[in-house]
mmCIF file with all atom_site columns, C-alpha atoms and ligand atoms in Angstrom:
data_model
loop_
_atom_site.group_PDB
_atom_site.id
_atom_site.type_symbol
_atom_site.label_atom_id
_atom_site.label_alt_id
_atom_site.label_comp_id
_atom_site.label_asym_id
_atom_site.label_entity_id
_atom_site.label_seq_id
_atom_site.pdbx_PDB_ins_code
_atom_site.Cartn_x
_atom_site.Cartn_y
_atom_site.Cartn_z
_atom_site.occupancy
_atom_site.B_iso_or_equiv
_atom_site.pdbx_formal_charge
_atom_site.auth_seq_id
_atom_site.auth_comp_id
_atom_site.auth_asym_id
_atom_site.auth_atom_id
_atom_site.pdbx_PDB_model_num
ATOM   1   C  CA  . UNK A 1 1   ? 0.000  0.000   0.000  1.00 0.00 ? 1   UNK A CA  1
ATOM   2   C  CA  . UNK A 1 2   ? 0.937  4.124   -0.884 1.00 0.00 ? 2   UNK A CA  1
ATOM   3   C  CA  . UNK A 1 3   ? 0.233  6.757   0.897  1.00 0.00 ? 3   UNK A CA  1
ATOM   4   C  CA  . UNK A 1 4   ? -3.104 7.053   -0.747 1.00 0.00 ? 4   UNK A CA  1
ATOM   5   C  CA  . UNK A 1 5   ? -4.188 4.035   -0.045 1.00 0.00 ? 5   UNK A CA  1
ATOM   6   C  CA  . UNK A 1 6   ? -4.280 5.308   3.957  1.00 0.00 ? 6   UNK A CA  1
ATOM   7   C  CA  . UNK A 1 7   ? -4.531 9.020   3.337  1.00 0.00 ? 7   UNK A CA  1
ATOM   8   C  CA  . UNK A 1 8   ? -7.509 9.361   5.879  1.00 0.00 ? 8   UNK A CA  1
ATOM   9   C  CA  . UNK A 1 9   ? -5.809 7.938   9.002  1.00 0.00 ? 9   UNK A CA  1
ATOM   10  C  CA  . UNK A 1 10  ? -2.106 9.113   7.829  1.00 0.00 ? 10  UNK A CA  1
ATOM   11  C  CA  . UNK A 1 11  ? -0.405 11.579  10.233 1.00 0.00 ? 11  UNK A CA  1
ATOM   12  C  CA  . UNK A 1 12  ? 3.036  12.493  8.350  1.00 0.00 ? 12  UNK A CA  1
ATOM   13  C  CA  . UNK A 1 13  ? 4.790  9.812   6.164  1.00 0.00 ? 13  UNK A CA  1
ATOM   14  C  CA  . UNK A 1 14  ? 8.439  9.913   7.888  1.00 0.00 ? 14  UNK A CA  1
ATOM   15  C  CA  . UNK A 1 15  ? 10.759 8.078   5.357  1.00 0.00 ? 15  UNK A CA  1
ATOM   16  C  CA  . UNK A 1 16  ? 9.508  7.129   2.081  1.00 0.00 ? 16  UNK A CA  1
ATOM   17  C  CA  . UNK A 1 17  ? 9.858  3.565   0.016  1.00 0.00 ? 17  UNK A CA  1
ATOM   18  C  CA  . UNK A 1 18  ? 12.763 5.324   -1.879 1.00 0.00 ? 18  UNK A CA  1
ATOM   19  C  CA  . UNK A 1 19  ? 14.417 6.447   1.523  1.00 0.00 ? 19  UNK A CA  1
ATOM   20  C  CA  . UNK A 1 20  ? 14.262 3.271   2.652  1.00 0.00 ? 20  UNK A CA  1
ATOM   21  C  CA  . UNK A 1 21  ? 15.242 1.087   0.174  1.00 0.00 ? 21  UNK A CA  1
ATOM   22  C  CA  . UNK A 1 22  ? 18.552 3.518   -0.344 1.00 0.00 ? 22  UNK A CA  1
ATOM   23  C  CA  . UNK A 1 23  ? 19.303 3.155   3.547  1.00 0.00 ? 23  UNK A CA  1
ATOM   24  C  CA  . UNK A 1 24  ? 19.123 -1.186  3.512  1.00 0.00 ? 24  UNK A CA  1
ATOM   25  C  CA  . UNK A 1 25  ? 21.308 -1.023  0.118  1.00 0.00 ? 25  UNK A CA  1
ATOM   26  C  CA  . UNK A 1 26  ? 23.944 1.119   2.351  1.00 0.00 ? 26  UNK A CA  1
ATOM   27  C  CA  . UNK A 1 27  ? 23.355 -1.270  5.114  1.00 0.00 ? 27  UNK A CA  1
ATOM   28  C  CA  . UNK A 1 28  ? 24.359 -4.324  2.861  1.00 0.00 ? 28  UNK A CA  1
ATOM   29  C  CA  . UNK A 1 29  ? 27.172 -2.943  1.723  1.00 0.00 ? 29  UNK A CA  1
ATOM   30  C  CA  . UNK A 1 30  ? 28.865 -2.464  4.708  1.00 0.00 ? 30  UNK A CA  1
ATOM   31  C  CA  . UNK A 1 31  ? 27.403 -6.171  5.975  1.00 0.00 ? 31  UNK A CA  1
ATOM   32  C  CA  . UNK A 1 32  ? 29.600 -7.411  3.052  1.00 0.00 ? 32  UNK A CA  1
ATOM   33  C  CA  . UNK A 1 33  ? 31.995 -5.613  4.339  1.00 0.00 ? 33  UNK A CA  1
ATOM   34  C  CA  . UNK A 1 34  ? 32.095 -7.121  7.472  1.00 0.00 ? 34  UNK A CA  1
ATOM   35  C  CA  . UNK A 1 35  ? 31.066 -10.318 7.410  1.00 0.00 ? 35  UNK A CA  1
ATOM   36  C  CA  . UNK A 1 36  ? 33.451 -11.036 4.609  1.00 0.00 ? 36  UNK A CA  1
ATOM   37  C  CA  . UNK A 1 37  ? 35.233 -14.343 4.125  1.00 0.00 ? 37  UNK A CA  1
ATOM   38  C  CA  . UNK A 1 38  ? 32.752 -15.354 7.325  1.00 0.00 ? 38  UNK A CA  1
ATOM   39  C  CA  . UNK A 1 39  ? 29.251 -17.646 6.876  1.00 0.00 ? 39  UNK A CA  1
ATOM   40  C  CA  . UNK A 1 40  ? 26.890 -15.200 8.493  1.00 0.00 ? 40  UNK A CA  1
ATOM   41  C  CA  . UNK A 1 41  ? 23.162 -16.454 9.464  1.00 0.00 ? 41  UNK A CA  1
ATOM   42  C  CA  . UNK A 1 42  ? 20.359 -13.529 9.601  1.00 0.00 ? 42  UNK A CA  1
ATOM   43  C  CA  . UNK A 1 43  ? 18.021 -13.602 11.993 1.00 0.00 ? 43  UNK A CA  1
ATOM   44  C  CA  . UNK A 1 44  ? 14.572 -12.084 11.357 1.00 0.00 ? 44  UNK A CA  1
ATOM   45  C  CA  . UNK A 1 45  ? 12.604 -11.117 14.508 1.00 0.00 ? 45  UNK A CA  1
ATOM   46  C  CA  . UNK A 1 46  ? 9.037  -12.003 13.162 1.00 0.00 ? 46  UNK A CA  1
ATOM   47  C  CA  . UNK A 1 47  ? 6.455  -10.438 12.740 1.00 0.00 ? 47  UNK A CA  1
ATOM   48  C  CA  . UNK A 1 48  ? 7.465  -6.968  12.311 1.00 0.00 ? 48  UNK A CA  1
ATOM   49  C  CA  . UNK A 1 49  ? 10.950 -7.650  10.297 1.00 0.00 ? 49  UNK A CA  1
ATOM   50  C  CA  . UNK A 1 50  ? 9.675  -9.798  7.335  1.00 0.00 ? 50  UNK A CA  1
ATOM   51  C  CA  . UNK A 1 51  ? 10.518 -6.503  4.948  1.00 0.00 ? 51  UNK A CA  1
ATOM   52  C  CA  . UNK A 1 52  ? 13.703 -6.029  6.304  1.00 0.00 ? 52  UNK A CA  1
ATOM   53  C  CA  . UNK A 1 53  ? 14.897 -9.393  6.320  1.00 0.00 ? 53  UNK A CA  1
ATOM   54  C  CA  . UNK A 1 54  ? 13.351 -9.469  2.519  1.00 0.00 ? 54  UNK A CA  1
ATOM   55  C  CA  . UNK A 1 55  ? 14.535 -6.365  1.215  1.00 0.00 ? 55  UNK A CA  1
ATOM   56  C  CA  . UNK A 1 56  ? 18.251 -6.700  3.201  1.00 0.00 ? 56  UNK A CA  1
ATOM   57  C  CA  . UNK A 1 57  ? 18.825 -10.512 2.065  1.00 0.00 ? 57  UNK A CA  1
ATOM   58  C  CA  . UNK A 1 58  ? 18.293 -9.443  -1.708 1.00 0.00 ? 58  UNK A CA  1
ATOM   59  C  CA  . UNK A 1 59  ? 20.859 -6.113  -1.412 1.00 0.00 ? 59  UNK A CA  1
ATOM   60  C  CA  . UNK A 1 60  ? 23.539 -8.688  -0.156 1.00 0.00 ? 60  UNK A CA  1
ATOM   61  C  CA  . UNK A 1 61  ? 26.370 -9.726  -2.389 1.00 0.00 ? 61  UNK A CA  1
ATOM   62  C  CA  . UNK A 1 62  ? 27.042 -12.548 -0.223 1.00 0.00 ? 62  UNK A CA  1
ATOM   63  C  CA  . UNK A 1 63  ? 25.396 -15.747 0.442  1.00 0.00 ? 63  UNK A CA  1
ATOM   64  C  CA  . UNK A 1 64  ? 23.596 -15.778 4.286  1.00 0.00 ? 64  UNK A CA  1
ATOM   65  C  CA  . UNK A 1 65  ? 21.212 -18.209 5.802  1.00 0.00 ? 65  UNK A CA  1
ATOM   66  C  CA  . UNK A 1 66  ? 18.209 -16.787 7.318  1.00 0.00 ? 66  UNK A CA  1
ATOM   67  C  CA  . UNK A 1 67  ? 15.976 -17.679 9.777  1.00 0.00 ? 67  UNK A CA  1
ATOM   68  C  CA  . UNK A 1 68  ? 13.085 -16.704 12.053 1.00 0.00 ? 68  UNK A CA  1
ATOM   69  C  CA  . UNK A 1 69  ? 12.206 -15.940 15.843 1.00 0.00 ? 69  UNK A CA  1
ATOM   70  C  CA  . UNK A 1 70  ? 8.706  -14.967 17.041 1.00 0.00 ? 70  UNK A CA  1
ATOM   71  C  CA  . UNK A 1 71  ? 8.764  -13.102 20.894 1.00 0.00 ? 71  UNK A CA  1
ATOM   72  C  CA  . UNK A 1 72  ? 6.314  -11.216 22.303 1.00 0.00 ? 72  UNK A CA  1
ATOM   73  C  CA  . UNK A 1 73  ? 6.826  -8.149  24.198 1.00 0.00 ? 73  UNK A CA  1
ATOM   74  C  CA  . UNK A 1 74  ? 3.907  -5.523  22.683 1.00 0.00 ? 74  UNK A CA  1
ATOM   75  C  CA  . UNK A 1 75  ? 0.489  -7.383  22.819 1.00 0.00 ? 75  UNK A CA  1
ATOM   76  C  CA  . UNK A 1 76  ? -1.842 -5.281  20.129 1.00 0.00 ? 76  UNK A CA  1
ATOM   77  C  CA  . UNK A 1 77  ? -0.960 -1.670  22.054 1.00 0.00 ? 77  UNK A CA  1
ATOM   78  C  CA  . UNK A 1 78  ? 1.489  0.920   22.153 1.00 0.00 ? 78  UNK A CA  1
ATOM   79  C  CA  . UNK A 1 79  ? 3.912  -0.321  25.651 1.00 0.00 ? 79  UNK A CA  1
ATOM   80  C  CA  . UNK A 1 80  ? 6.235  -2.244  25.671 1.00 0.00 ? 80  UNK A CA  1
ATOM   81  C  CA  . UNK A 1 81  ? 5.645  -4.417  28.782 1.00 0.00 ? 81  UNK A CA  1
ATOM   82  C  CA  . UNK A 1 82  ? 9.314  -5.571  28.833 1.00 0.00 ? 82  UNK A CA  1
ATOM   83  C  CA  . UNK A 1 83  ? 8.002  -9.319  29.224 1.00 0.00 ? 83  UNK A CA  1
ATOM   84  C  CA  . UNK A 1 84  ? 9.461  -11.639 26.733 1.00 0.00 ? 84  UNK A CA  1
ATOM   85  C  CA  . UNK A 1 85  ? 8.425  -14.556 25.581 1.00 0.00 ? 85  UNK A CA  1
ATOM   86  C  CA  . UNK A 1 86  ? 9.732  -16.983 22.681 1.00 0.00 ? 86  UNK A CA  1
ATOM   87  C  CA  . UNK A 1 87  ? 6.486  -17.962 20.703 1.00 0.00 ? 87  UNK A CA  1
ATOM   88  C  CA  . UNK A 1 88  ? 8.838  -19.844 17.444 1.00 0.00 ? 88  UNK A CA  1
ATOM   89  C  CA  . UNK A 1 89  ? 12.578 -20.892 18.428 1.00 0.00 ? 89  UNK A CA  1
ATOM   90  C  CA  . UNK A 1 90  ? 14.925 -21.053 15.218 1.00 0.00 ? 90  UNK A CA  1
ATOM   91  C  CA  . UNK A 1 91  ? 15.218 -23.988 13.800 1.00 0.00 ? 91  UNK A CA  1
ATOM   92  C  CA  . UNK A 1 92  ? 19.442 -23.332 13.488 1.00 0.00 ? 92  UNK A CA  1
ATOM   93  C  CA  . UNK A 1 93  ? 21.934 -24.769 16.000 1.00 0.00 ? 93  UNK A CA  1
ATOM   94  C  CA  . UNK A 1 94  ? 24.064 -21.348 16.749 1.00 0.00 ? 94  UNK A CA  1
ATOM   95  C  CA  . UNK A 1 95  ? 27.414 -22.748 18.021 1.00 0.00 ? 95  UNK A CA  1
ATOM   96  C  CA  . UNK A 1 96  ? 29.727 -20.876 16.318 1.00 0.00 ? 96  UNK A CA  1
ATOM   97  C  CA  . UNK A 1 97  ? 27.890 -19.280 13.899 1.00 0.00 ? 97  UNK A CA  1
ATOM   98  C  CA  . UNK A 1 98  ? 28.592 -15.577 13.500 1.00 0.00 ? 98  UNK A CA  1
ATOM   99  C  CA  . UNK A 1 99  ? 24.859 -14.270 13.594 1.00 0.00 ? 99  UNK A CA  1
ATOM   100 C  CA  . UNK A 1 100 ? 22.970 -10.895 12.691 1.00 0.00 ? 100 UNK A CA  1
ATOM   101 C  CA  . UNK A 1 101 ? 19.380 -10.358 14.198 1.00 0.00 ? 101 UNK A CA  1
ATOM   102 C  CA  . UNK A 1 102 ? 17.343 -7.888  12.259 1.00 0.00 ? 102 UNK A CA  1
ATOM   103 C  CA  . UNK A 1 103 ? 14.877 -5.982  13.758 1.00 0.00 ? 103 UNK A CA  1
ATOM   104 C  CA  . UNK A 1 104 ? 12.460 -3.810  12.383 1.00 0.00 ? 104 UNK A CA  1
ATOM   105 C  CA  . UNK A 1 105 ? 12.573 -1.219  15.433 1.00 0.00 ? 105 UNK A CA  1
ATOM   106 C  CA  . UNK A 1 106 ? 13.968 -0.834  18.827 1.00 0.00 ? 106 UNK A CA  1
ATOM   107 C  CA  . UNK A 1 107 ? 12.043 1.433   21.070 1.00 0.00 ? 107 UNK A CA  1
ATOM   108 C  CA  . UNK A 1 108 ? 12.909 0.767   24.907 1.00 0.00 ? 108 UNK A CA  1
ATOM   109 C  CA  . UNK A 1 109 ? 15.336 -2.055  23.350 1.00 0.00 ? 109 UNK A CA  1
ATOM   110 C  CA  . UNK A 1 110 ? 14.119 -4.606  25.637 1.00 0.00 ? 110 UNK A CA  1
ATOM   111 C  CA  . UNK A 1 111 ? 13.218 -6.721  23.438 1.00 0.00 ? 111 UNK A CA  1
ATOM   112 C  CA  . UNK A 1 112 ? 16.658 -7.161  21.526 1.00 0.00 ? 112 UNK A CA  1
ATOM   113 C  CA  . UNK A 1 113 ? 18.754 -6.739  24.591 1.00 0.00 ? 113 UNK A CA  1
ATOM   114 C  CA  . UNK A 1 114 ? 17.109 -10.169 26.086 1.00 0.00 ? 114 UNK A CA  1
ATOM   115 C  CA  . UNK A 1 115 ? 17.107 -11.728 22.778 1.00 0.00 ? 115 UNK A CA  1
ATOM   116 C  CA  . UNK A 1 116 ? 21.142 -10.667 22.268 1.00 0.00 ? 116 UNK A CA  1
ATOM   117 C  CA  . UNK A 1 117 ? 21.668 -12.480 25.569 1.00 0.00 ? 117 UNK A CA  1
ATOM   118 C  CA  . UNK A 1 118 ? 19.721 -15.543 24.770 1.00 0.00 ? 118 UNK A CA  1
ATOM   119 C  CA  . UNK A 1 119 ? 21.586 -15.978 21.506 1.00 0.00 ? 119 UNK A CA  1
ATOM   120 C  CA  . UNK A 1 120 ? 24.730 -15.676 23.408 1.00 0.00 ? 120 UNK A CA  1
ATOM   121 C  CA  . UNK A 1 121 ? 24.363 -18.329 25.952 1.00 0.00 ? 121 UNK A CA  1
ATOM   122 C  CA  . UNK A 1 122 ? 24.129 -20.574 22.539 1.00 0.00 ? 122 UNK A CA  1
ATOM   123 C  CA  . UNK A 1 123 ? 27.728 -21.153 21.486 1.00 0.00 ? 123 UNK A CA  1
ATOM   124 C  CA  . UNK A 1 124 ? 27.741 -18.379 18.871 1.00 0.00 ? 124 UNK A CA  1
ATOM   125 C  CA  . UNK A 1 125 ? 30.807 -16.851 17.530 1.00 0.00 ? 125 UNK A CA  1
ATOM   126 C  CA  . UNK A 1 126 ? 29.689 -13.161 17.428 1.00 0.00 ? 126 UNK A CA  1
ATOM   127 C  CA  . UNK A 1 127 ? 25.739 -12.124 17.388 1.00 0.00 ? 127 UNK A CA  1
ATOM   128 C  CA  . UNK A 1 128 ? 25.247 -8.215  16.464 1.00 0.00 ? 128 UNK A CA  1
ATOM   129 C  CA  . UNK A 1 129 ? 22.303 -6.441  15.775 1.00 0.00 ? 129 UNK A CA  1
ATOM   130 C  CA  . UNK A 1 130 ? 20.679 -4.452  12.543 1.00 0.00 ? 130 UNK A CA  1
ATOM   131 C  CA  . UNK A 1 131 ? 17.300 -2.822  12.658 1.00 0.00 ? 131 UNK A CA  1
ATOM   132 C  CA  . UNK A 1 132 ? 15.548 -0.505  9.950  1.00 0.00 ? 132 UNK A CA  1
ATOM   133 C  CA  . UNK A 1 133 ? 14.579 1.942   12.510 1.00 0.00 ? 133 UNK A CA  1
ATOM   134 C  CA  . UNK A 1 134 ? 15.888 3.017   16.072 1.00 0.00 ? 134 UNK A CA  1
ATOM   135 C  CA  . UNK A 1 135 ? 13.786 5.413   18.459 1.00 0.00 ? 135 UNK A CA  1
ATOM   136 C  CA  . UNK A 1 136 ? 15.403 7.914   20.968 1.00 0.00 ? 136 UNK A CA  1
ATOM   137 C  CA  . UNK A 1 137 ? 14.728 5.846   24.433 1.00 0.00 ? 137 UNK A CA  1
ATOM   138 C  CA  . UNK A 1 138 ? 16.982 2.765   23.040 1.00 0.00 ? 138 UNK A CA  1
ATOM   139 C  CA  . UNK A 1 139 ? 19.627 4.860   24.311 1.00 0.00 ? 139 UNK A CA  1
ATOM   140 C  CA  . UNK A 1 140 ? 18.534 4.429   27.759 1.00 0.00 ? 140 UNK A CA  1
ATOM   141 C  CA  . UNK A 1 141 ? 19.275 0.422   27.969 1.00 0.00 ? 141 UNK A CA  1
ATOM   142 C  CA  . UNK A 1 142 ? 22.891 -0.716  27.082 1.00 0.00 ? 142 UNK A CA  1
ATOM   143 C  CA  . UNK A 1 143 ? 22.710 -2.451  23.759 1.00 0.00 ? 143 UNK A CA  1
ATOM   144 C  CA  . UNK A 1 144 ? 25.335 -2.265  21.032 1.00 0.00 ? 144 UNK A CA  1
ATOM   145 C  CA  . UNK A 1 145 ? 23.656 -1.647  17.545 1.00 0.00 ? 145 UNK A CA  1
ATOM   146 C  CA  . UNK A 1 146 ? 25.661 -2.187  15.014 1.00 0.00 ? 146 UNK A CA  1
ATOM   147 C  CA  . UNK A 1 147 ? 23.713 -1.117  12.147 1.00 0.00 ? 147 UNK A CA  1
ATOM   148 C  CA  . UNK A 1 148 ? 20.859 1.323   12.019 1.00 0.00 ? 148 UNK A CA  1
ATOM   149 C  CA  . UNK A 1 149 ? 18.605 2.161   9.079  1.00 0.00 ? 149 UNK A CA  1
ATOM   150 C  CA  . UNK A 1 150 ? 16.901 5.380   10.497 1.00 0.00 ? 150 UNK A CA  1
ATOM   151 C  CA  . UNK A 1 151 ? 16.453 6.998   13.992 1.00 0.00 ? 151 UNK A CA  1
ATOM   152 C  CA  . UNK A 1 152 ? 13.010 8.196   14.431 1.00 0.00 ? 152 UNK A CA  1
ATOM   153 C  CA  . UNK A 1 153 ? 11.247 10.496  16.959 1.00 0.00 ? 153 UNK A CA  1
ATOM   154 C  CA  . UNK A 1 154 ? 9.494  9.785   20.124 1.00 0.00 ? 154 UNK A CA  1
ATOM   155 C  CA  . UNK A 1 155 ? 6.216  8.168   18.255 1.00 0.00 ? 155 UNK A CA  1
ATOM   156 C  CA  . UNK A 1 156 ? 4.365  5.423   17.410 1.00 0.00 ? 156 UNK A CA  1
ATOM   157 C  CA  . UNK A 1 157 ? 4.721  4.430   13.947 1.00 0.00 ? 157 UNK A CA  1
ATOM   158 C  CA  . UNK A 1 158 ? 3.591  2.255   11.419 1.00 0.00 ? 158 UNK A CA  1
ATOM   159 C  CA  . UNK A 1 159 ? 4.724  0.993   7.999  1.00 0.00 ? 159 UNK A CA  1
ATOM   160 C  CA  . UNK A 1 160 ? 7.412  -1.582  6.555  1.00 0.00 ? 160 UNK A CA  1
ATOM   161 C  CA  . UNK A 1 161 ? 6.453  -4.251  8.648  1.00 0.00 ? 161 UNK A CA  1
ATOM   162 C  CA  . UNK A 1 162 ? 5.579  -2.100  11.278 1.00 0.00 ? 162 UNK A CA  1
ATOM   163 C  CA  . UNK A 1 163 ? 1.962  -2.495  12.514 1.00 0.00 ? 163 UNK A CA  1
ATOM   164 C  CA  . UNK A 1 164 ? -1.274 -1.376  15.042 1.00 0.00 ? 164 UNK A CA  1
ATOM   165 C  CA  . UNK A 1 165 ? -3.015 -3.995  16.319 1.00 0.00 ? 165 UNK A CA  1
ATOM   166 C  CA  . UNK A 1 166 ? -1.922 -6.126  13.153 1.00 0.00 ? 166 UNK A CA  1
ATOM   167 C  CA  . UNK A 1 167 ? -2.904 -3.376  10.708 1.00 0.00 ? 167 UNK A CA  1
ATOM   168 C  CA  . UNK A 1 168 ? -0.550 -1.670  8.236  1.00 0.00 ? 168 UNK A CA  1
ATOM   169 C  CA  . UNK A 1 169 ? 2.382  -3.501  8.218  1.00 0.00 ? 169 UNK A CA  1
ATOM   170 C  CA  . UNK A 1 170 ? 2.305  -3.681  4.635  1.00 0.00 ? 170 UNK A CA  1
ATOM   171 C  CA  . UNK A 1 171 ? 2.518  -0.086  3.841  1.00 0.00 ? 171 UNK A CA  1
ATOM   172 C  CA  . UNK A 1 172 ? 5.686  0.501   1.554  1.00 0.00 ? 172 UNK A CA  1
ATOM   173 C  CA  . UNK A 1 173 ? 6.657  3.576   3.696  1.00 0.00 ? 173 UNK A CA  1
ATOM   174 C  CA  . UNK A 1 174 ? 7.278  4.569   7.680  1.00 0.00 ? 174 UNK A CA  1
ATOM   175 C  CA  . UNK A 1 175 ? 4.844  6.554   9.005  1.00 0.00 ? 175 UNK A CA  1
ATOM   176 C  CA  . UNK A 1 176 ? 2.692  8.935   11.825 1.00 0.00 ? 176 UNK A CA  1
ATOM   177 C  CA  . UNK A 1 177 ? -0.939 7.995   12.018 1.00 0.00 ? 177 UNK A CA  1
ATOM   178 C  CA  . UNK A 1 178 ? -3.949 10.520  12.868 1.00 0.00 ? 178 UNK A CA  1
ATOM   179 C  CA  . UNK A 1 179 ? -5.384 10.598  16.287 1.00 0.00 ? 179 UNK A CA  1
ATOM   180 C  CA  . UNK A 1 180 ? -8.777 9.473   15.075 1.00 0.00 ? 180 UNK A CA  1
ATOM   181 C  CA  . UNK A 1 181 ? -7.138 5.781   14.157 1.00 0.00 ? 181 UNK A CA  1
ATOM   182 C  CA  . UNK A 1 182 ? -6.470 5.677   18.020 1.00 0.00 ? 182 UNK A CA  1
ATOM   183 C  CA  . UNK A 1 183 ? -9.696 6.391   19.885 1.00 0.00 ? 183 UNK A CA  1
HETATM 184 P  P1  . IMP B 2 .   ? 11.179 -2.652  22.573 1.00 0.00 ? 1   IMP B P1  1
HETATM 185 O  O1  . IMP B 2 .   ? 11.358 -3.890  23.373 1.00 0.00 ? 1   IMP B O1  1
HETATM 186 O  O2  . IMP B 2 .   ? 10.506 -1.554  23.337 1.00 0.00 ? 1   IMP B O2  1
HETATM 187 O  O3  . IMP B 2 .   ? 12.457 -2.172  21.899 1.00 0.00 ? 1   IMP B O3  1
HETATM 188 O  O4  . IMP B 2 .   ? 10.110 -2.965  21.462 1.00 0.00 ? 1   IMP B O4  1
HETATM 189 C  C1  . IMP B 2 .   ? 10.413 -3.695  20.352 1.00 0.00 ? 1   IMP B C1  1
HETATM 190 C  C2  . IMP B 2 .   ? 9.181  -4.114  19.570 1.00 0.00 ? 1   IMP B C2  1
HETATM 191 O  O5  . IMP B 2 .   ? 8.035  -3.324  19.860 1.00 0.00 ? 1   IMP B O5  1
HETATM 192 C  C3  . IMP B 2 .   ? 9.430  -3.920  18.113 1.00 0.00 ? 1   IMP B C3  1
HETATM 193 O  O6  . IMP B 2 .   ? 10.053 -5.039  17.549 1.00 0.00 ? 1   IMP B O6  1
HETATM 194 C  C4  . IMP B 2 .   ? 8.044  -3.687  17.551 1.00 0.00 ? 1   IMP B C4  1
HETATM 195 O  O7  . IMP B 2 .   ? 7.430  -4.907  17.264 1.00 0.00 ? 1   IMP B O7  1
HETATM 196 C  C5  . IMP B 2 .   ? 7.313  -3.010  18.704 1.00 0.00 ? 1   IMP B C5  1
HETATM 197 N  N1  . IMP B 2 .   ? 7.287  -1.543  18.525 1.00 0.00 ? 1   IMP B N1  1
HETATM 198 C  C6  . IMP B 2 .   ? 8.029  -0.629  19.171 1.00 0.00 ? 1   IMP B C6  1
HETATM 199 N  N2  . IMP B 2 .   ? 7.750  0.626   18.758 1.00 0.00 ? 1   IMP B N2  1
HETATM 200 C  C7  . IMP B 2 .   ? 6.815  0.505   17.792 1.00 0.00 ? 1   IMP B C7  1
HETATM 201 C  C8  . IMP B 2 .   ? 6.123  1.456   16.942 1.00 0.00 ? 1   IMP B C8  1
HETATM 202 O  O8  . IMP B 2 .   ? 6.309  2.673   16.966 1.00 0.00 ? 1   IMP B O8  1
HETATM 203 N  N3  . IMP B 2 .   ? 5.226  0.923   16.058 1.00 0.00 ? 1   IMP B N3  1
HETATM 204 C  C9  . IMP B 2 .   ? 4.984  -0.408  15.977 1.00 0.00 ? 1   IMP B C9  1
HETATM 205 N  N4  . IMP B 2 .   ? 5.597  -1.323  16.738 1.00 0.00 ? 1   IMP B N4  1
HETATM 206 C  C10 . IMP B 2 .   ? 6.514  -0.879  17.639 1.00 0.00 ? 1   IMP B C10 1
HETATM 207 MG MG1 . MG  B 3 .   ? 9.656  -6.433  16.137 1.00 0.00 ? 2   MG  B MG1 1
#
């Protein structure tokens, strides 16, 4: 979906398809980089980092495996409770694998900083973390992010895998939505 496919419950679009897609191809590049010469396995936090993982995978020049984790930390609202639960394991032994989870965002960064430690205690040779987007109040937890698409401001946001109570994760952009959509 466009913009004017939503138009009526659209606040501001933040970063456009175009925006995007030029930030992940930088993001590759430097992933070849550094995982040269190394067998790399991405991880894709599901649900919210299926275009990511998509769009990432396909502007690498090197071959990666990929697979999947499901947590839970949101429910359908807006707070992160900072509970975590694994809903889908992968289905990848890690020891010694050099391994990159993508995220789609971190907001309080609880989410990843659990999930970096729970890789850990697996044997792996390095984990590190990418994610499309990055809100101010990550920087309040320690967690080393080693790639970032875009920091955002202080709001909820939807778009590029990122939804509302399961709702417009497939729009091709990041962006604000109107106050009506909430009440
Ligand atoms: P954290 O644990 O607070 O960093 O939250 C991480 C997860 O919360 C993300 O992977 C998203 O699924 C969800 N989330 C955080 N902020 C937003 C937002 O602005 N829109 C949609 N989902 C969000
Ligand atoms: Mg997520």
């Amino acid at each position: 979906m466009d913009s004017t496919d939503v138009q009526a419950d659209l606040k501001h679009v933040l970063y456009t398809k175009e925006q995007i897609q030029q930030r992940i191809t930088e993001l590759a590049a430097q992933i070849d980089k550094d995982y040269e010469g190394r067998e790399l396995l991405i991880v894709g936090v599901l649900k919210g980092a299926v275009m990511v993982m998509a769009d990432l995978a396909r502007a690498l020049h090197s071959h990666v495996s990929m697979d999947w984790m499901a947590v839970s930390s949101y429910g359908s609202g807006t707070q992160s409770s900072g509970v975590v639960r694994i809903l889908k394991d992968l289905d990848t032994d890690l020891m010694g694998k050099d391994v990159l989870i993508v995220e789609d965002i971190i907001d309080s960064g609880l989410t990843l900083s659990w999930l970096k430690t729970n890789l850990e205690s697996r044997g792996t040779s390095s984990v590190e973390i990418c994610t499309a987007f990055r809100k101010p109040d990550a920087a309040k937890v320690e967690l080393d992010v080693k790639y970032v698409g875009y920091d955002l401001p202080n709001e909820f946001v939807v778009g590029y895998g990122l939804d509302y109570a399961e709702k417009y994760r497939n729009l091709e952009f990041v962006g604000t939505l109107a106050p009506h959509v909430y009440e």
